[in-house]
């Protein structure tokens, strides 16, 4: 797998398009976790074939969505506090053909662990597409 010359922080990645949480055909397929540690304890070591990660998004809410400059509360500090960033992970549980998503609260300090975990999932995804991809640079 190639490594970019300049490592871009995960929170600066803006994927084209989006993926909707959960499963259109079945309720209850979007799970949330209070921290990266809680998420990783449940999902971190699962078999990557039976729990295939096909997408991830690091979402940092825009504070102006919670207190726009033209809001009366903006002037007196009476605004809703923006929630912290989250990591959304989108999965296909291939053996049962289940689409699901997970979301956990994260911090910038979690990024090295998140990056390492996602890199392992990307390497697995690359195996599936290997015949169509150029050989990795050495």
mmCIF file of C-alpha atoms in Angstrom:
data_model
loop_
_atom_site.group_PDB
_atom_site.id
_atom_site.type_symbol
_atom_site.label_atom_id
_atom_site.label_comp_id
_atom_site.label_asym_id
_atom_site.label_seq_id
_atom_site.Cartn_x
_atom_site.Cartn_y
_atom_site.Cartn_z
ATOM 1 C CA UNK A 1 0.000 0.000 0.000
ATOM 2 C CA UNK A 2 1.383 3.418 -0.872
ATOM 3 C CA UNK A 3 1.909 6.114 1.720
ATOM 4 C CA UNK A 4 1.450 9.757 0.742
ATOM 5 C CA UNK A 5 4.544 11.945 1.031
ATOM 6 C CA UNK A 6 2.588 14.290 3.297
ATOM 7 C CA UNK A 7 0.270 12.641 5.795
ATOM 8 C CA UNK A 8 -3.050 14.454 5.892
ATOM 9 C CA UNK A 9 -4.836 14.288 9.248
ATOM 10 C CA UNK A 10 -7.879 12.039 9.048
ATOM 11 C CA UNK A 11 -10.150 14.874 10.175
ATOM 12 C CA UNK A 12 -9.156 16.820 7.025
ATOM 13 C CA UNK A 13 -10.320 14.040 4.702
ATOM 14 C CA UNK A 14 -13.482 14.901 2.815
ATOM 15 C CA UNK A 15 -14.808 11.899 0.908
ATOM 16 C CA UNK A 16 -16.870 12.462 -2.192
ATOM 17 C CA UNK A 17 -20.555 11.848 -1.682
ATOM 18 C CA UNK A 18 -21.782 10.326 1.600
ATOM 19 C CA UNK A 19 -23.161 7.147 3.090
ATOM 20 C CA UNK A 20 -26.329 7.026 5.144
ATOM 21 C CA UNK A 21 -26.144 5.407 8.566
ATOM 22 C CA UNK A 22 -27.794 2.089 9.274
ATOM 23 C CA UNK A 23 -29.659 -0.076 6.807
ATOM 24 C CA UNK A 24 -32.526 1.066 4.596
ATOM 25 C CA UNK A 25 -34.272 -2.293 4.921
ATOM 26 C CA UNK A 26 -33.786 -2.967 8.629
ATOM 27 C CA UNK A 27 -33.861 -0.787 11.758
ATOM 28 C CA UNK A 28 -31.246 -0.985 14.503
ATOM 29 C CA UNK A 29 -28.171 -1.272 12.307
ATOM 30 C CA UNK A 30 -26.452 1.924 13.439
ATOM 31 C CA UNK A 31 -24.626 1.587 16.744
ATOM 32 C CA UNK A 32 -23.014 4.422 18.704
ATOM 33 C CA UNK A 33 -20.156 4.379 21.208
ATOM 34 C CA UNK A 34 -18.952 6.952 23.714
ATOM 35 C CA UNK A 35 -15.279 6.588 22.780
ATOM 36 C CA UNK A 36 -12.778 5.022 20.412
ATOM 37 C CA UNK A 37 -11.830 2.577 23.188
ATOM 38 C CA UNK A 38 -15.459 1.423 23.584
ATOM 39 C CA UNK A 39 -15.861 1.024 19.826
ATOM 40 C CA UNK A 40 -12.553 -0.807 19.434
ATOM 41 C CA UNK A 41 -13.344 -3.193 22.308
ATOM 42 C CA UNK A 42 -16.398 -4.428 20.388
ATOM 43 C CA UNK A 43 -15.389 -4.083 16.721
ATOM 44 C CA UNK A 44 -11.616 -3.727 16.649
ATOM 45 C CA UNK A 45 -10.547 -7.357 16.314
ATOM 46 C CA UNK A 46 -13.397 -8.817 14.260
ATOM 47 C CA UNK A 47 -12.676 -10.921 11.180
ATOM 48 C CA UNK A 48 -12.233 -8.481 8.260
ATOM 49 C CA UNK A 49 -13.907 -10.872 5.794
ATOM 50 C CA UNK A 50 -17.086 -11.308 7.787
ATOM 51 C CA UNK A 51 -17.045 -7.636 8.884
ATOM 52 C CA UNK A 52 -15.837 -5.774 5.814
ATOM 53 C CA UNK A 53 -15.232 -2.048 6.260
ATOM 54 C CA UNK A 54 -16.052 -0.269 3.023
ATOM 55 C CA UNK A 55 -16.020 3.357 4.158
ATOM 56 C CA UNK A 56 -15.157 5.646 7.062
ATOM 57 C CA UNK A 57 -15.804 9.327 7.787
ATOM 58 C CA UNK A 58 -14.273 11.529 10.472
ATOM 59 C CA UNK A 59 -16.982 14.114 11.148
ATOM 60 C CA UNK A 60 -16.316 17.358 12.965
ATOM 61 C CA UNK A 61 -19.516 19.365 13.456
ATOM 62 C CA UNK A 62 -19.466 22.996 12.375
ATOM 63 C CA UNK A 63 -20.040 25.184 15.469
ATOM 64 C CA UNK A 64 -22.040 27.653 13.357
ATOM 65 C CA UNK A 65 -24.633 24.912 12.827
ATOM 66 C CA UNK A 66 -25.309 25.143 16.570
ATOM 67 C CA UNK A 67 -25.015 28.900 16.944
ATOM 68 C CA UNK A 68 -25.187 30.809 13.659
ATOM 69 C CA UNK A 69 -23.793 34.376 13.704
ATOM 70 C CA UNK A 70 -27.299 35.764 13.074
ATOM 71 C CA UNK A 71 -28.770 33.859 16.052
ATOM 72 C CA UNK A 72 -29.821 36.003 19.037
ATOM 73 C CA UNK A 73 -27.971 33.613 21.360
ATOM 74 C CA UNK A 74 -24.722 34.228 19.471
ATOM 75 C CA UNK A 75 -24.400 37.709 20.960
ATOM 76 C CA UNK A 76 -24.981 36.721 24.587
ATOM 77 C CA UNK A 77 -23.272 33.322 24.492
ATOM 78 C CA UNK A 78 -26.547 31.445 24.907
ATOM 79 C CA UNK A 79 -25.955 28.860 22.201
ATOM 80 C CA UNK A 80 -26.005 25.110 21.997
ATOM 81 C CA UNK A 81 -22.536 23.645 22.281
ATOM 82 C CA UNK A 82 -21.460 21.738 19.195
ATOM 83 C CA UNK A 83 -20.852 18.048 19.821
ATOM 84 C CA UNK A 84 -17.341 16.708 19.439
ATOM 85 C CA UNK A 85 -16.015 14.830 16.419
ATOM 86 C CA UNK A 86 -17.116 11.308 15.587
ATOM 87 C CA UNK A 87 -15.802 8.479 13.479
ATOM 88 C CA UNK A 88 -18.384 6.709 11.357
ATOM 89 C CA UNK A 89 -17.494 3.279 10.012
ATOM 90 C CA UNK A 90 -19.607 1.547 7.385
ATOM 91 C CA UNK A 91 -19.658 -2.238 7.201
ATOM 92 C CA UNK A 92 -20.921 -5.153 5.155
ATOM 93 C CA UNK A 93 -21.290 -8.319 7.190
ATOM 94 C CA UNK A 94 -20.700 -10.406 4.079
ATOM 95 C CA UNK A 95 -21.715 -13.828 5.311
ATOM 96 C CA UNK A 96 -25.240 -12.617 6.116
ATOM 97 C CA UNK A 97 -25.417 -9.708 3.626
ATOM 98 C CA UNK A 98 -26.062 -7.177 6.376
ATOM 99 C CA UNK A 99 -25.268 -3.515 5.888
ATOM 100 C CA UNK A 100 -24.580 -1.638 9.118
ATOM 101 C CA UNK A 101 -22.756 1.354 10.512
ATOM 102 C CA UNK A 102 -21.084 2.363 13.743
ATOM 103 C CA UNK A 103 -20.201 5.749 15.181
ATOM 104 C CA UNK A 104 -17.973 6.685 18.074
ATOM 105 C CA UNK A 105 -16.832 9.862 19.736
ATOM 106 C CA UNK A 106 -13.160 10.532 19.013
ATOM 107 C CA UNK A 107 -10.463 13.096 19.637
ATOM 108 C CA UNK A 108 -7.429 14.146 17.649
ATOM 109 C CA UNK A 109 -5.358 12.153 20.161
ATOM 110 C CA UNK A 110 -7.129 8.989 18.924
ATOM 111 C CA UNK A 111 -5.928 9.543 15.376
ATOM 112 C CA UNK A 112 -2.806 7.316 15.436
ATOM 113 C CA UNK A 113 -4.836 4.320 16.672
ATOM 114 C CA UNK A 114 -7.697 5.066 14.275
ATOM 115 C CA UNK A 115 -5.256 5.430 11.365
ATOM 116 C CA UNK A 116 -3.540 2.126 12.182
ATOM 117 C CA UNK A 117 -6.863 0.298 12.411
ATOM 118 C CA UNK A 118 -8.215 1.823 9.187
ATOM 119 C CA UNK A 119 -4.932 1.065 7.401
ATOM 120 C CA UNK A 120 -5.373 -2.629 8.240
ATOM 121 C CA UNK A 121 -8.920 -2.525 6.830
ATOM 122 C CA UNK A 122 -7.705 -0.715 3.696
ATOM 123 C CA UNK A 123 -5.068 -3.397 3.144
ATOM 124 C CA UNK A 124 -7.780 -6.041 3.377
ATOM 125 C CA UNK A 125 -9.992 -4.153 0.923
ATOM 126 C CA UNK A 126 -7.020 -3.898 -1.430
ATOM 127 C CA UNK A 127 -6.752 -7.714 -1.445
ATOM 128 C CA UNK A 128 -10.286 -7.892 -2.827
ATOM 129 C CA UNK A 129 -9.503 -5.465 -5.657
ATOM 130 C CA UNK A 130 -5.869 -6.492 -6.237
ATOM 131 C CA UNK A 131 -6.293 -7.757 -9.806
ATOM 132 C CA UNK A 132 -7.511 -4.289 -10.876
ATOM 133 C CA UNK A 133 -5.063 -2.099 -8.954
ATOM 134 C CA UNK A 134 -1.522 -1.104 -9.834
ATOM 135 C CA UNK A 135 1.203 -2.785 -7.822
ATOM 136 C CA UNK A 136 2.104 -0.875 -4.660
ATOM 137 C CA UNK A 137 5.215 1.300 -4.849
ATOM 138 C CA UNK A 138 8.114 -0.194 -2.955
#
